[in-house]
Amino acid sequence: MEAVKTVARLSLSHLLKGLPENGVGLQVARDTWHPLSGRFWEIVKVEPKKGSNEHLEAYGFFYFKGLRKNAEPKRIASVWKYGWMVRSTTSSGQRTEEHVVMAQGELEEDFKDQSRRDL
């Protein structure tokens, strides 16, 4: 029987904490959003939530059908929902796909370790 690889479904806060500069400059999307919909957030600011170093608040621009929908950065309300993933890098090339894949792999390992401890 062949083993099936499962990908950890991460909250946006957990995903961003594992990326360089907390993911600022990257495009992120929910795994339930169709890839061709052009629906994603571009992260422009990440800061710790007041009173907590564990929780993050993220701000950015929302895009739908590839068009920016807000003129000013907006707080992303669903940072604790699971199923976020890095969509791509910015056009300026600040990050490479290798860094993103490496960070996602490290987060998946952390998630597996945490799951084992919870058992």
Short mmCIF file of C-alpha atoms in Angstrom, two decimals:
data_model
loop_
_atom_site.label_atom_id
_atom_site.label_comp_id
_atom_site.label_asym_id
_atom_site.label_seq_id
_atom_site.Cartn_x
_atom_site.Cartn_y
_atom_site.Cartn_z
CA MET A 1 0.00 0.00 0.00
CA GLU A 2 1.34 3.40 -0.96
CA ALA A 3 1.47 6.14 1.66
CA VAL A 4 -0.47 9.28 0.92
CA LYS A 5 1.26 12.56 1.75
CA THR A 6 -0.96 14.98 3.60
CA VAL A 7 -0.21 18.67 3.66
CA ALA A 8 -0.71 20.47 6.94
CA ARG A 9 -3.52 23.03 6.80
CA LEU A 10 -2.02 26.08 8.47
CA SER A 11 -3.55 29.26 9.80
CA LEU A 12 -2.25 32.44 8.16
CA SER A 13 -0.67 33.50 11.44
CA HIS A 14 1.23 30.19 11.74
CA LEU A 15 2.26 30.27 8.06
CA LEU A 16 3.60 33.84 8.22
CA LYS A 17 5.58 33.23 11.44
CA GLY A 18 7.70 30.66 9.60
CA LEU A 19 8.58 32.84 6.61
CA PRO A 20 11.38 35.41 6.27
CA GLU A 21 10.20 38.88 7.33
CA ASN A 22 6.90 37.25 8.36
CA GLY A 23 5.88 36.92 4.71
CA VAL A 24 5.76 40.64 3.92
CA GLY A 25 5.65 41.04 0.13
CA LEU A 26 4.20 37.60 -0.57
CA GLN A 27 0.84 36.70 -2.03
CA VAL A 28 -1.26 34.27 0.02
CA ALA A 29 -4.56 32.55 -0.69
CA ARG A 30 -6.95 30.10 0.95
CA ASP A 31 -6.77 26.54 -0.34
CA THR A 32 -10.51 26.70 -1.10
CA TRP A 33 -10.07 29.59 -3.56
CA HIS A 34 -9.79 28.45 -7.18
CA PRO A 35 -6.30 29.17 -8.57
CA LEU A 36 -7.70 30.83 -11.71
CA SER A 37 -9.99 33.18 -9.76
CA GLY A 38 -7.20 35.72 -9.24
CA ARG A 39 -8.26 35.91 -5.59
CA PHE A 40 -5.43 36.51 -3.09
CA TRP A 41 -3.98 38.84 -0.45
CA GLU A 42 -0.67 40.65 -0.88
CA ILE A 43 0.90 40.95 2.59
CA VAL A 44 2.29 44.44 3.33
CA LYS A 45 2.49 44.52 7.14
CA VAL A 46 2.60 41.95 9.94
CA GLU A 47 2.70 42.80 13.64
CA PRO A 48 2.15 40.98 16.93
CA LYS A 49 -1.37 41.20 18.29
CA LYS A 50 -1.64 43.48 21.32
CA GLY A 51 -0.76 41.59 24.48
CA SER A 52 0.51 38.49 22.67
CA ASN A 53 3.77 37.51 21.01
CA GLU A 54 2.18 34.28 19.77
CA HIS A 55 -0.61 35.79 17.65
CA LEU A 56 -0.06 37.95 14.58
CA GLU A 57 -2.18 40.52 12.80
CA ALA A 58 -1.66 40.80 9.05
CA TYR A 59 -2.50 43.68 6.73
CA GLY A 60 -2.54 43.79 2.96
CA PHE A 61 -4.27 44.39 -0.32
CA PHE A 62 -7.04 42.03 -1.46
CA TYR A 63 -7.17 41.08 -5.15
CA PHE A 64 -10.10 39.55 -7.03
CA LYS A 65 -9.80 38.54 -10.69
CA GLY A 66 -6.30 39.99 -10.46
CA LEU A 67 -7.54 43.51 -9.62
CA ARG A 68 -6.79 45.27 -6.33
CA LYS A 69 -10.02 45.86 -4.40
CA ASN A 70 -8.85 48.24 -1.65
CA ALA A 71 -6.83 51.45 -1.95
CA GLU A 72 -5.28 51.23 1.53
CA PRO A 73 -3.93 48.15 3.31
CA LYS A 74 -6.70 46.36 5.19
CA ARG A 75 -6.50 44.03 8.21
CA ILE A 76 -6.99 40.41 7.18
CA ALA A 77 -9.80 39.18 9.41
CA SER A 78 -9.34 35.44 8.95
CA VAL A 79 -5.74 34.91 10.11
CA TRP A 80 -6.77 32.03 12.42
CA LYS A 81 -8.76 30.10 9.80
CA TYR A 82 -6.90 27.06 8.50
CA GLY A 83 -6.00 26.40 4.87
CA TRP A 84 -3.71 29.29 3.91
CA MET A 85 -0.86 28.84 1.42
CA VAL A 86 1.74 30.99 -0.31
CA ARG A 87 0.55 31.79 -3.81
CA SER A 88 3.69 33.30 -5.36
CA THR A 89 6.45 35.82 -4.92
CA THR A 90 6.26 39.52 -5.71
CA SER A 91 7.26 40.85 -9.11
CA SER A 92 10.32 42.52 -7.55
CA GLY A 93 11.67 39.04 -6.76
CA GLN A 94 12.35 39.73 -3.08
CA ARG A 95 11.86 36.05 -2.31
CA THR A 96 12.54 32.95 -4.32
CA GLU A 97 10.24 29.98 -4.58
CA GLU A 98 12.96 27.90 -2.86
CA HIS A 99 12.67 29.98 0.33
CA VAL A 100 8.89 29.64 0.31
CA VAL A 101 8.96 25.87 -0.23
CA MET A 102 11.65 25.48 2.43
CA ALA A 103 9.65 27.51 4.96
CA GLN A 104 6.46 25.56 4.21
CA GLY A 105 8.36 22.28 4.69
CA GLU A 106 9.70 23.44 8.05
CA LEU A 107 6.20 24.46 9.14
CA GLU A 108 4.80 21.08 8.13
CA GLU A 109 7.49 19.36 10.24
CA ASP A 110 6.65 21.63 13.21
CA PHE A 111 2.97 20.81 12.73
CA LYS A 112 3.70 17.05 12.68
CA ASP A 113 5.84 17.33 15.83
CA GLN A 114 3.09 19.26 17.61
CA SER A 115 0.48 16.70 16.53
CA ARG A 116 2.61 13.87 17.92
CA ARG A 117 2.96 15.65 21.27
CA ASP A 118 -0.82 16.16 21.46
CA LEU A 119 -1.40 12.40 21.23
#
